[in-house]
mmCIF file of C-alpha atoms in Angstrom:
data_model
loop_
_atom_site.group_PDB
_atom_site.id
_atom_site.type_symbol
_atom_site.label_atom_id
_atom_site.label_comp_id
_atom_site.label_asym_id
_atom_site.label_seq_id
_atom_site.Cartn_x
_atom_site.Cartn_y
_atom_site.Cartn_z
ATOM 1 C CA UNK A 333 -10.874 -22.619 -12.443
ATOM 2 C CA UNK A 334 -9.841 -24.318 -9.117
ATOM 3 C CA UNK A 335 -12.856 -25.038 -7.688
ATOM 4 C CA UNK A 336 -13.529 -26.172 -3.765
ATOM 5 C CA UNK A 337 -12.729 -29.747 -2.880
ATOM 6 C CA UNK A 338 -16.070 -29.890 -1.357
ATOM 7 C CA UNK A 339 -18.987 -27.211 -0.542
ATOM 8 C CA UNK A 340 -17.172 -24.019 1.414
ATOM 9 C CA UNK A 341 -19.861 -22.225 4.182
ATOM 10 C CA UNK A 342 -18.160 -18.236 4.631
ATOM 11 C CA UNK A 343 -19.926 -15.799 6.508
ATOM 12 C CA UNK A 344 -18.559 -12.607 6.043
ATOM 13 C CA UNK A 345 -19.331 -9.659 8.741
ATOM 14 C CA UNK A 346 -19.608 -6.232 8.103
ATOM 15 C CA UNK A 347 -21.407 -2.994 9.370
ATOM 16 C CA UNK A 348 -23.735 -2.186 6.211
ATOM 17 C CA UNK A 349 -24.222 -1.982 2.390
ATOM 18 C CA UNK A 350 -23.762 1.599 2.472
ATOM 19 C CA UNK A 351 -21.575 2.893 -0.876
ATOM 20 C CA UNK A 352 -17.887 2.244 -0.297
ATOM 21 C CA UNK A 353 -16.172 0.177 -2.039
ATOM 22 C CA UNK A 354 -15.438 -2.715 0.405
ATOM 23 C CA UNK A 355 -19.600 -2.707 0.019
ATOM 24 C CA UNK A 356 -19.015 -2.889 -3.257
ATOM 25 C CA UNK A 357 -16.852 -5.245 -3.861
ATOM 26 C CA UNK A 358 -18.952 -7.770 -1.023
ATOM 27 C CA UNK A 359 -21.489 -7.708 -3.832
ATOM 28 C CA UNK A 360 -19.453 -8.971 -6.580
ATOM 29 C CA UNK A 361 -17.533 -11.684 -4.742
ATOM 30 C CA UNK A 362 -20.744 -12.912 -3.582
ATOM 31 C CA UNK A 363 -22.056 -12.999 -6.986
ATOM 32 C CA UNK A 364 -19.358 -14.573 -8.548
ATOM 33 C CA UNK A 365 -18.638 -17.248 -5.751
ATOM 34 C CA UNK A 366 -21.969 -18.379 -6.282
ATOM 35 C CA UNK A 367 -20.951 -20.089 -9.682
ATOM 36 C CA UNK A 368 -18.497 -22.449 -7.157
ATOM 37 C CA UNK A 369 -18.840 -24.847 -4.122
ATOM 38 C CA UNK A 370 -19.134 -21.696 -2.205
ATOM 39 C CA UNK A 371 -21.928 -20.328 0.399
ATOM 40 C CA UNK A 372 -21.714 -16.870 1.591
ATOM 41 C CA UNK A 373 -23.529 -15.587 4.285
ATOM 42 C CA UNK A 374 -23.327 -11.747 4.975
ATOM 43 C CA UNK A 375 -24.269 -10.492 8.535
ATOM 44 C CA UNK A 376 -24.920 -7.066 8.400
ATOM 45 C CA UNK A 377 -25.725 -4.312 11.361
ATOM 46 C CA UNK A 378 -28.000 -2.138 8.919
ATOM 47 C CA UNK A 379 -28.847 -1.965 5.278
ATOM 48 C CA UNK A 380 -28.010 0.778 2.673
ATOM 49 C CA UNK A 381 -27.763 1.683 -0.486
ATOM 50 C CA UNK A 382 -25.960 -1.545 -1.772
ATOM 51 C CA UNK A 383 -28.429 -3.691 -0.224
ATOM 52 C CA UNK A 384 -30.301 -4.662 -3.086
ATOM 53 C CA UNK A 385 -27.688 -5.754 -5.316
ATOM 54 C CA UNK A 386 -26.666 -8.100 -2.303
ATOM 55 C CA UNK A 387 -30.319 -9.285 -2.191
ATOM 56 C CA UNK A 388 -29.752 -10.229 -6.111
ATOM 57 C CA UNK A 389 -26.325 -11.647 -5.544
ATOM 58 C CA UNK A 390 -27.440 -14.947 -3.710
ATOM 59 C CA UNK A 391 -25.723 -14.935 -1.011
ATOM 60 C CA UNK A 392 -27.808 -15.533 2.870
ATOM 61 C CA UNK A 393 -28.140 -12.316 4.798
ATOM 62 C CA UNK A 394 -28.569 -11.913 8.484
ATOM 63 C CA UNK A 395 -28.948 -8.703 9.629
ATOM 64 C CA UNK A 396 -28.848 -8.097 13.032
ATOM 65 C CA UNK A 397 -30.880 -6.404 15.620
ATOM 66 C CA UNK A 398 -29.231 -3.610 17.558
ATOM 67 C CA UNK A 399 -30.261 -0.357 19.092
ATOM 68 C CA UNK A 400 -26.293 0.523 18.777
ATOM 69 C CA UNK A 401 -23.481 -0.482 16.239
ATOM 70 C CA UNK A 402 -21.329 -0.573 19.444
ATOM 71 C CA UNK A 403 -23.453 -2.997 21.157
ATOM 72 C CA UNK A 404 -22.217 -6.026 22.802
ATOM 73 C CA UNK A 405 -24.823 -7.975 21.999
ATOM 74 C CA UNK A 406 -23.787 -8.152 18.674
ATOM 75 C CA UNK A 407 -21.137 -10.428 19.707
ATOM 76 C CA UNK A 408 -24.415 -13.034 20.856
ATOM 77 C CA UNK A 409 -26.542 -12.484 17.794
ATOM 78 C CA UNK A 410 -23.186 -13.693 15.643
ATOM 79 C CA UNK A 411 -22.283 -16.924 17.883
ATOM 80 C CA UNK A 412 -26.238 -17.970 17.427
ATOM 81 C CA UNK A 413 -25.669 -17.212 13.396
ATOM 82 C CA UNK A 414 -22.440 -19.336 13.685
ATOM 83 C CA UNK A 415 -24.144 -22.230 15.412
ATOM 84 C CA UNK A 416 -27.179 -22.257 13.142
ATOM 85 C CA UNK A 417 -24.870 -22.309 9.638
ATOM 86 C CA UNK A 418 -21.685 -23.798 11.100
ATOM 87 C CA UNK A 419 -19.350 -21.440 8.273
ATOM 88 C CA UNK A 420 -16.224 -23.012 7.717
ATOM 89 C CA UNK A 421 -14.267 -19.548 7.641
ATOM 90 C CA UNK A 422 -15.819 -15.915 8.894
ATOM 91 C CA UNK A 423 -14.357 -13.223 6.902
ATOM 92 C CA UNK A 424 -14.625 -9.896 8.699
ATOM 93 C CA UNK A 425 -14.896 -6.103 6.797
ATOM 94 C CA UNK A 426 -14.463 -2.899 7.934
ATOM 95 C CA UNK A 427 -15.188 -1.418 11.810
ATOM 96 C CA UNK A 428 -16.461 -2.590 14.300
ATOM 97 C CA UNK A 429 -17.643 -5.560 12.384
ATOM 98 C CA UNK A 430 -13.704 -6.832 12.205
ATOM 99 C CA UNK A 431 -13.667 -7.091 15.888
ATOM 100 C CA UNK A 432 -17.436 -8.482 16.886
ATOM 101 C CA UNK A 433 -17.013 -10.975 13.753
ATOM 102 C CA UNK A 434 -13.656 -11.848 14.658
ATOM 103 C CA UNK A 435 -14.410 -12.169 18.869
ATOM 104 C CA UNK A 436 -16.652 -14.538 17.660
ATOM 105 C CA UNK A 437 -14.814 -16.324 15.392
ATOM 106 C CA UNK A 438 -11.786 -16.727 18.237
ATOM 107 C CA UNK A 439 -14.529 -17.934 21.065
ATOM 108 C CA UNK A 440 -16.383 -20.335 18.101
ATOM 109 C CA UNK A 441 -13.158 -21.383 17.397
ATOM 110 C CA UNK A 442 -13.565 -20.945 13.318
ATOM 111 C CA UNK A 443 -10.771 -19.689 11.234
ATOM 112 C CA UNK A 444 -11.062 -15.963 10.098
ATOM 113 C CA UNK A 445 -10.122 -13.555 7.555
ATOM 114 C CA UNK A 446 -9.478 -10.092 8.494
ATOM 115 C CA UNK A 447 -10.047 -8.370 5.209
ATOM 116 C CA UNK A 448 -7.789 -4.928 5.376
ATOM 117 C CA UNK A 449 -9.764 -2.422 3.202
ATOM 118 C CA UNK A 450 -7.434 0.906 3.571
ATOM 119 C CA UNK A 451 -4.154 1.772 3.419
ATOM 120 C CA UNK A 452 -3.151 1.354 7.230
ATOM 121 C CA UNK A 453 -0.393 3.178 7.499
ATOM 122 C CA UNK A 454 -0.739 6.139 9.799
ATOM 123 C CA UNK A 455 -3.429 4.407 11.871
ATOM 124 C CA UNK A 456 -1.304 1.611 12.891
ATOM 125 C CA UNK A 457 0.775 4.079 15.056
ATOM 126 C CA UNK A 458 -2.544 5.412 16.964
ATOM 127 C CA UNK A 459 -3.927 3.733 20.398
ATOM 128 C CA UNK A 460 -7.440 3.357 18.168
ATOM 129 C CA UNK A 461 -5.498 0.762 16.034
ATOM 130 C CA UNK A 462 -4.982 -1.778 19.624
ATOM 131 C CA UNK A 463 -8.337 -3.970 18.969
ATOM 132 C CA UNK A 464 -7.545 -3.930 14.923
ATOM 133 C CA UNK A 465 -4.266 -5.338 15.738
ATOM 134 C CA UNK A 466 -5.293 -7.867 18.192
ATOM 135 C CA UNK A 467 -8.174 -8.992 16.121
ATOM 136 C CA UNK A 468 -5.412 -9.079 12.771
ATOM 137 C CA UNK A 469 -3.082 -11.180 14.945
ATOM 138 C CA UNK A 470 -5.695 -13.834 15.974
ATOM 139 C CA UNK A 471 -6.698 -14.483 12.419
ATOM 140 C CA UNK A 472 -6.042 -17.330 10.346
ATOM 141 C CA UNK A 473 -5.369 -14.950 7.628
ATOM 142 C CA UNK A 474 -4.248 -10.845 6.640
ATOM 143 C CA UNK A 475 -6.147 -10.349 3.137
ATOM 144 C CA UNK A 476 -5.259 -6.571 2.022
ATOM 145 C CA UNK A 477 -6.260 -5.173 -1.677
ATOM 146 C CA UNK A 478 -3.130 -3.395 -2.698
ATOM 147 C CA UNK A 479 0.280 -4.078 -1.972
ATOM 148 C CA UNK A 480 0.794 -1.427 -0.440
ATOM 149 C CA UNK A 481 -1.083 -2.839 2.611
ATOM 150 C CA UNK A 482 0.499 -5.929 2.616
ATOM 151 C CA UNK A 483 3.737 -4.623 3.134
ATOM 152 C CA UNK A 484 2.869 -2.548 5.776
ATOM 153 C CA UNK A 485 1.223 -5.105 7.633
ATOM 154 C CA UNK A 486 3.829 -7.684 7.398
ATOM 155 C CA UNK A 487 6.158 -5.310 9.527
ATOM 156 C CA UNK A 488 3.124 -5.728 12.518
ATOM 157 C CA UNK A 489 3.221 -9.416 12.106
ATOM 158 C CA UNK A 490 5.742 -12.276 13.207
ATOM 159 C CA UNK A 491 4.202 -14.492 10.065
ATOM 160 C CA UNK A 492 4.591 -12.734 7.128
ATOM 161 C CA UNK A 493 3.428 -15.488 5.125
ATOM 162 C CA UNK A 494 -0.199 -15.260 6.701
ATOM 163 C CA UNK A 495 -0.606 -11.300 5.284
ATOM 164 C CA UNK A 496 -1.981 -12.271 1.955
ATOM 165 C CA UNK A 497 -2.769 -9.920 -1.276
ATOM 166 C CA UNK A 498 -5.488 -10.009 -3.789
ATOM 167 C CA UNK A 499 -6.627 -7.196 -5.828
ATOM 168 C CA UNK A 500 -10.589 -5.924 -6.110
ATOM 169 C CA UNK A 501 -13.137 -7.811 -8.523
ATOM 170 C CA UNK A 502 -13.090 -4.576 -11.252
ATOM 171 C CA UNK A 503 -15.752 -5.932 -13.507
ATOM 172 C CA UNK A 504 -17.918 -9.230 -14.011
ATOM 173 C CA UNK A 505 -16.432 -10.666 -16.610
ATOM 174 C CA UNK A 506 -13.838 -9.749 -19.409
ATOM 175 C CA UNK A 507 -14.772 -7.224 -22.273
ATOM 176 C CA UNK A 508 -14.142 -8.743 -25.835
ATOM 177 C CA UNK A 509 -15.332 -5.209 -27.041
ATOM 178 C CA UNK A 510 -11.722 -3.129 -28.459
ATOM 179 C CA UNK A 511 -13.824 0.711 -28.628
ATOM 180 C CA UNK A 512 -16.781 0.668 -25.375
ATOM 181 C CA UNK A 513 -17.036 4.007 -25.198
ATOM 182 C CA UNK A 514 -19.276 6.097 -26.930
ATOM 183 C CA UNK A 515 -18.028 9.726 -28.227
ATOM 184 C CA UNK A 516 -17.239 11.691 -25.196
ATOM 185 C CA UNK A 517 -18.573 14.797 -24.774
ATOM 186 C CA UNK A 518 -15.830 17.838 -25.307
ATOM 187 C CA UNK A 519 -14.054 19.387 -22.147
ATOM 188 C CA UNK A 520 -16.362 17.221 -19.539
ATOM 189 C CA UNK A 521 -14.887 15.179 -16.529
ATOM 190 C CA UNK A 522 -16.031 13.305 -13.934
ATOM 191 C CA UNK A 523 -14.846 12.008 -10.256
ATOM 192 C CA UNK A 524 -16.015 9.015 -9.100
ATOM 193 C CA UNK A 525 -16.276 8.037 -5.398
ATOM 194 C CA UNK A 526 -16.784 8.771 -1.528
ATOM 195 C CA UNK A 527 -17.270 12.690 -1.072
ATOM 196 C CA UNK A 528 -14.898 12.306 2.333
ATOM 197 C CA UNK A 529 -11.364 14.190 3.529
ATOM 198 C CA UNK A 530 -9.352 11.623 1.945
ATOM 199 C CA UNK A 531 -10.511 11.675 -1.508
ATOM 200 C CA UNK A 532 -9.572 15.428 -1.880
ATOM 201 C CA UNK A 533 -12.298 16.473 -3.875
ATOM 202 C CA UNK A 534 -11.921 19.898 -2.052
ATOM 203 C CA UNK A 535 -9.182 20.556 -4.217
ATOM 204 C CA UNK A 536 -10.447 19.155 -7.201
ATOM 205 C CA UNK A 537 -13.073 22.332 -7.096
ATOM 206 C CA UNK A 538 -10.487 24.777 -6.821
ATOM 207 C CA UNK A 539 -8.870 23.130 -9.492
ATOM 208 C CA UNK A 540 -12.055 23.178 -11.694
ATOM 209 C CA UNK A 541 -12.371 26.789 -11.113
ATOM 210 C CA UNK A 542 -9.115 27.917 -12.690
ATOM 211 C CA UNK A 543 -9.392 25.596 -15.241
ATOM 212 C CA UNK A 544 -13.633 27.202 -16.113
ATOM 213 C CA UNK A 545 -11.276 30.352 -16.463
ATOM 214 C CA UNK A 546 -8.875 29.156 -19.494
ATOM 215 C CA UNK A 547 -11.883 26.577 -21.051
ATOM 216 C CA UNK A 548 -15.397 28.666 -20.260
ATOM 217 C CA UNK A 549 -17.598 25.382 -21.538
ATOM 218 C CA UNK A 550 -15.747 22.385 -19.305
ATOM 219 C CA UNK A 551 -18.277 20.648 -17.191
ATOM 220 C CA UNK A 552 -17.330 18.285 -14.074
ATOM 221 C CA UNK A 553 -19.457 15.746 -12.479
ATOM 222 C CA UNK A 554 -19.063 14.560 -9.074
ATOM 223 C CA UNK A 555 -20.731 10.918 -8.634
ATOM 224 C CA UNK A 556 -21.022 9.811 -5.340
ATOM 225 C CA UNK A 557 -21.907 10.715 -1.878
ATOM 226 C CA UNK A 558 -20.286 11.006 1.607
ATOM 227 C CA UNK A 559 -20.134 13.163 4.959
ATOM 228 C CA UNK A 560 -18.699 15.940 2.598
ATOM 229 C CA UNK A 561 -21.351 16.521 0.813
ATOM 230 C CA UNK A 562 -22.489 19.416 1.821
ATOM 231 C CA UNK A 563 -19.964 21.469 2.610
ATOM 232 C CA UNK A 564 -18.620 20.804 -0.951
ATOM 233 C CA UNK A 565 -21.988 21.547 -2.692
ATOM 234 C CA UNK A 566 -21.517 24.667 -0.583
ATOM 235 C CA UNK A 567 -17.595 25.572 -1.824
ATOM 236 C CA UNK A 568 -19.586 24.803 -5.457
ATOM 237 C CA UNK A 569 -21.950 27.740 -5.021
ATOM 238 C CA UNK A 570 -19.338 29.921 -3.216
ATOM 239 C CA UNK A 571 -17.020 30.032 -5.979
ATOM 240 C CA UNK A 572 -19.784 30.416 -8.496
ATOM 241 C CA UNK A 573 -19.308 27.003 -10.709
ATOM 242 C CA UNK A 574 -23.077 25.459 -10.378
ATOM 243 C CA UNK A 575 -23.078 25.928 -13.964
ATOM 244 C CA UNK A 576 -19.735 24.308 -14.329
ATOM 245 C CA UNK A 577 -20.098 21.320 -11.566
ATOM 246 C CA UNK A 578 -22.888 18.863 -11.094
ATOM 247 C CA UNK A 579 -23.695 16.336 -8.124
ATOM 248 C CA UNK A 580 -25.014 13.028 -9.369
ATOM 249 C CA UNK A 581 -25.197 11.387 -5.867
ATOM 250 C CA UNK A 582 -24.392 7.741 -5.478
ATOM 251 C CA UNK A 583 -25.536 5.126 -8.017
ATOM 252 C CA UNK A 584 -24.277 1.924 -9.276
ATOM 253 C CA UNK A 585 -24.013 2.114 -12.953
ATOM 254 C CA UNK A 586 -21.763 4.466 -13.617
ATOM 255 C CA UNK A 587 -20.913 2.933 -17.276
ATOM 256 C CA UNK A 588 -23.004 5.629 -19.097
ATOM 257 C CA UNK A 589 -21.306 8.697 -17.407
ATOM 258 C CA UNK A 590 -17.373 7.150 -17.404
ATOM 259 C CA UNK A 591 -18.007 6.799 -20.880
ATOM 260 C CA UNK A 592 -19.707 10.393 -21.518
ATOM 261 C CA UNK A 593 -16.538 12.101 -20.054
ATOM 262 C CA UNK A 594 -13.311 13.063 -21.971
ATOM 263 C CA UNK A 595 -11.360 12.698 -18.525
ATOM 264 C CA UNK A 596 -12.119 11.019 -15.106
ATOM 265 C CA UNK A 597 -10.132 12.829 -12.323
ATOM 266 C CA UNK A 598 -9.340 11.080 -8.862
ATOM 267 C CA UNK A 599 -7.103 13.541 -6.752
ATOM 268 C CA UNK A 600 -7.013 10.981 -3.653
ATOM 269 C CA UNK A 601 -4.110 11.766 -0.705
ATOM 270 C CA UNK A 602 -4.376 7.910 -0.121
ATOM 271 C CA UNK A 603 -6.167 4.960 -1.462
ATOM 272 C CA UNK A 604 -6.475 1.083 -0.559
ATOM 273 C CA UNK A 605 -7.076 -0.163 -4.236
ATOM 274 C CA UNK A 606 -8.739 2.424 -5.860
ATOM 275 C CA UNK A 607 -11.274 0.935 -7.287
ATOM 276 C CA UNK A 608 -12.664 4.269 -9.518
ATOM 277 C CA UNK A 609 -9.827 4.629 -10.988
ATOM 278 C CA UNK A 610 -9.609 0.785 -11.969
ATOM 279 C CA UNK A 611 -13.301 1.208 -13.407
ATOM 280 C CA UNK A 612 -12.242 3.949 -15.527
ATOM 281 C CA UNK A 613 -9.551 2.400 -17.083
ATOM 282 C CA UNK A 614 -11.537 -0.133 -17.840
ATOM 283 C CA UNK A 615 -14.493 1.821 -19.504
ATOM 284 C CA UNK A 616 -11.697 3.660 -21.343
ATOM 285 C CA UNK A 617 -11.721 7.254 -19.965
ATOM 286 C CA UNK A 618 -8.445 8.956 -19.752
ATOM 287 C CA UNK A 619 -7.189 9.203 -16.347
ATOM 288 C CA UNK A 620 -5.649 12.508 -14.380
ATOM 289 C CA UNK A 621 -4.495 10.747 -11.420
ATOM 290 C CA UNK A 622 -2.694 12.251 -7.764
ATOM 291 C CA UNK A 623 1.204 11.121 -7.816
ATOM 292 C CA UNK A 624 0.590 8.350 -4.962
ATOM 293 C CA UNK A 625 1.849 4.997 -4.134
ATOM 294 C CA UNK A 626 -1.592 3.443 -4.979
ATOM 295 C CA UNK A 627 -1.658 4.955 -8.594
ATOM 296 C CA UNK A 628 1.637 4.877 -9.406
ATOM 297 C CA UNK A 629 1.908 0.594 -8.274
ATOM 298 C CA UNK A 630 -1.275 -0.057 -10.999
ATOM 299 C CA UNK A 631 -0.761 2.508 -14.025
ATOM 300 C CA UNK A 632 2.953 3.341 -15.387
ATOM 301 C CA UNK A 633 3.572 6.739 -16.170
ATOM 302 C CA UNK A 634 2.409 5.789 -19.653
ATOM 303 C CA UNK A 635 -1.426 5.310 -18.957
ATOM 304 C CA UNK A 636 -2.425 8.398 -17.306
ATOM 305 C CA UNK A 637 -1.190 11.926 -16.252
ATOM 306 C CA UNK A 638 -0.002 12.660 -13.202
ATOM 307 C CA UNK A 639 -0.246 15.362 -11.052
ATOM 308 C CA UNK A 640 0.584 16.560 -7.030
ATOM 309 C CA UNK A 641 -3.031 15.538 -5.186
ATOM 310 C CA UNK A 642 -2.663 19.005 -2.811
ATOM 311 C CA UNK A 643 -1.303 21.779 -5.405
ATOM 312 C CA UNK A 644 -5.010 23.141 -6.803
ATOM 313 C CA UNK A 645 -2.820 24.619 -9.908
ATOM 314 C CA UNK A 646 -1.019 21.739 -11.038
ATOM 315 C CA UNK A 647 -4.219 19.652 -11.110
ATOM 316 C CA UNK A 648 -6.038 22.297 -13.274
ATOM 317 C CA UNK A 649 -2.834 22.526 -16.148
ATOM 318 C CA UNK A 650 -3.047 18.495 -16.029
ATOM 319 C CA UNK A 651 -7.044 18.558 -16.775
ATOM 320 C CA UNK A 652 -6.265 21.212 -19.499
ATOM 321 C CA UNK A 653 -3.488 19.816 -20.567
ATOM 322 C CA UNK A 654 -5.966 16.524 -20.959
ATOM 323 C CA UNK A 655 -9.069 18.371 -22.958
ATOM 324 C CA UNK A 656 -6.485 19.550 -25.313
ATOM 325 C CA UNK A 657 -5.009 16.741 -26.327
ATOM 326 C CA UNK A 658 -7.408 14.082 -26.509
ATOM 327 C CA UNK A 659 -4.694 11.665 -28.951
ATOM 328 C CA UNK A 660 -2.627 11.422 -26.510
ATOM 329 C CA UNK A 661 -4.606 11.140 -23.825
ATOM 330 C CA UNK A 662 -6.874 8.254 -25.982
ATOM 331 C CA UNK A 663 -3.091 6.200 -26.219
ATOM 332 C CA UNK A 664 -2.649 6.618 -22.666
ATOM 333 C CA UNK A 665 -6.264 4.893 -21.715
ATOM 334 C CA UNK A 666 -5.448 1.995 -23.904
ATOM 335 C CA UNK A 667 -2.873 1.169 -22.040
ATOM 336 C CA UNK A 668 -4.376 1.706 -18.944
ATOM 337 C CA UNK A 669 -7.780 -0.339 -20.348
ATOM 338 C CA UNK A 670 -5.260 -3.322 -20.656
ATOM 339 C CA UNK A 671 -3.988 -3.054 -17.365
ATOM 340 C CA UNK A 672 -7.495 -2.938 -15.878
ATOM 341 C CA UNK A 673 -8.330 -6.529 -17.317
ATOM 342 C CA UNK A 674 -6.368 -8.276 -15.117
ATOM 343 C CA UNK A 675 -8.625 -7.163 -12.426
ATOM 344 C CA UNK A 676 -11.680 -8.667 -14.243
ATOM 345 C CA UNK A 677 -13.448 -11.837 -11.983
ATOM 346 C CA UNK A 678 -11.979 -14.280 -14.061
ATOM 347 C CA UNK A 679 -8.421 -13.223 -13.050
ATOM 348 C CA UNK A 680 -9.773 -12.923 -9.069
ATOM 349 C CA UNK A 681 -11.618 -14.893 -8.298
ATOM 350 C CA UNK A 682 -9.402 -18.339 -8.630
ATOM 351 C CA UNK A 683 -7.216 -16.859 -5.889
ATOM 352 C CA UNK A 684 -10.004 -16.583 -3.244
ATOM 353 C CA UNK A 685 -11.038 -20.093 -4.036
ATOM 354 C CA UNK A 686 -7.392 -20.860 -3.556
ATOM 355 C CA UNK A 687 -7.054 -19.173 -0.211
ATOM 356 C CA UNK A 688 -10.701 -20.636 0.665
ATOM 357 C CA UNK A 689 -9.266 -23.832 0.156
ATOM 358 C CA UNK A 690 -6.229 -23.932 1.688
ATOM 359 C CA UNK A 691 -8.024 -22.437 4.808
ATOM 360 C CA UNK A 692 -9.985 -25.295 5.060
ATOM 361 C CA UNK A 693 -7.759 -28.118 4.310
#
């Protein structure tokens, strides 16, 4: 692996540990880059539920005191962290910690990553997007997770070559192991992720409920959390499916129930990299996935079934369609498993290292 030249300081900003998957994915490129010449520092504005797996990952965290996440005093606390650990780049995640990390980047006069974690397409045409583009067009460097982002960033920028792409750490480390799952149960599912607008999982229920109606015994569990929560738990008990659907809430090991379920559903509108999906392929569950951009760039038509992510009825034929013919569907997350490898850390981490570098030199 191309390792640093000589010891690399980052400090990477963003607002908490809450459990997205730029949070997420923090963790694990922390934990891995502490292996290399690499120091990572994470300034944070509040913890959450990720917050002890950064504690374990060895990285230096500063979190910040502030009565509001809007505060301009945040700016100040981040100038005194940069002139106590003197980073060599700041890397900057998710609002508003992309614009107080990278203010203070420009004024220490440190190169900076802005780290695009969504798909920015419609909110690049909005009058909230100003202070994301000024902050993008100050930095040293555009890092998106799907390619999707990258090209619509380089139409924003006069460099193309500074918008950069490198795909989400998936799993530590490379599975040697040809059969990981254990015997699913019959006619369960599961959806993994946030419980928010753009994830869909609104239609997912209605979905669920026609397909209770041609398979009585099918279960569906909903891991994860989100501002939805509620309100969906709420649509649950309305249409009569507690028996049917189950809330898990957030947790990080979700190995035991990916490989309990015949079929993980994700019925996103959009995605950045979806990073569920790309754990599920890689723990081997067959995949019903919405017929978007972000899917259909990662798995072929091959290594999962498609479906429309707003049409309720389509989605529940697909999930029948995938209880009754588990074969098929078993070829299909081979194919996908494979695919899913080449997102492992030893195939990711090289290229930050690589951009790390380059920053520096």
């Amino acid at each position: 692996m191309n390792q640093p030249s000589k010891s690399i300081i980052v400090l990477h900003c963003i607002p908490s540990m809450n459990g997205g998957g730029a949070e997420k994915q923090l963790c694990k490129l922390v934990t891995a880059l502490k292996h290399y010449q690499v120091e990572s520092h994470v300034c944070l504005l509040e913890k959450g539920v990720n917050y002890q797996a950064l504690e374990s990952s060895g990285a230096t965290i500063h979190l910040l005191k502030v009565k509001s996440n809007y505060s301009l005093d945040i700016c100040r606390q981040i100038n005194d962290i940069i002139d106590k650990i003197k980073p060599d780049i700041v890397e900057v995640w998710l609002s508003p910690m992309y614009f107080f990390g990278g203010i203070s980047a420009i004024k220490k006069n440190i190169p900076f990553i802005f780290y695009e974690r969504s798909y920015p397409g419609v909110d690049m045409f909005t009058k909230h997007a100003l202070p994301k583009l000024f902050i993008a067009h100050k930095s040293k460097v555009i890092l998106t997770n799907s390619e999707a982002a990258k090209r619509i960033w380089e139409k924003f920028v006069f460099n193309k070559q500074k918008v950069i792409f490198i795909p989400n750490i998936v799993n530590q480390k490379i599975s040697t192991n040809e059969n990981p799952r254990l015997l699913p149960k019959p006619y369960s599912a599961v959806y993994l992720g946030r419980l928010n607008e753009s994830k869909n999982v609104k239609i997912l229920i209605e979905a669920f409920a026609l397909v209770v109606q041609s398979i009585p015994q099918a279960i569906l569990k909903i891991v994860g959390a989100g501002p939805l929560e509620k309100e969906l738990k709420q649509k649950v008990i309305n249409s009569n499916l507690t028996e049917h659907i189950e809330f898990l809430g957030y947790t990080q090991n979700v190995s035991e129930t990916l490989s309990n379920a015949q079929l993980f559903v994700s019925l996103s509108i959009v995605e950045g990299m979806p990073n569920s999906v790309l754990e599920s392929a890689f723990h081997g569950t067959p995949m019903i996935l919405s017929d978007i951009p972000q899917h259909r760039s990662i798995f072929p038509e091959n290594s999962a079934i498609y479906c429309k992510a707003d049409q309720a009825p389509e989605a529940a034929a697909a999930i029948i369609y995938g209880f009754q013919n588990p074969e098929e569907l078993k070829l299909m997350s081979v194919r996908a498993r494979n695919i899913a490898q080449n997102y492992s850390e030893e195939n990711v981490v090289p290229q930050f290292l690589q951009l790390y570098n380059k920053i520096v030199s």
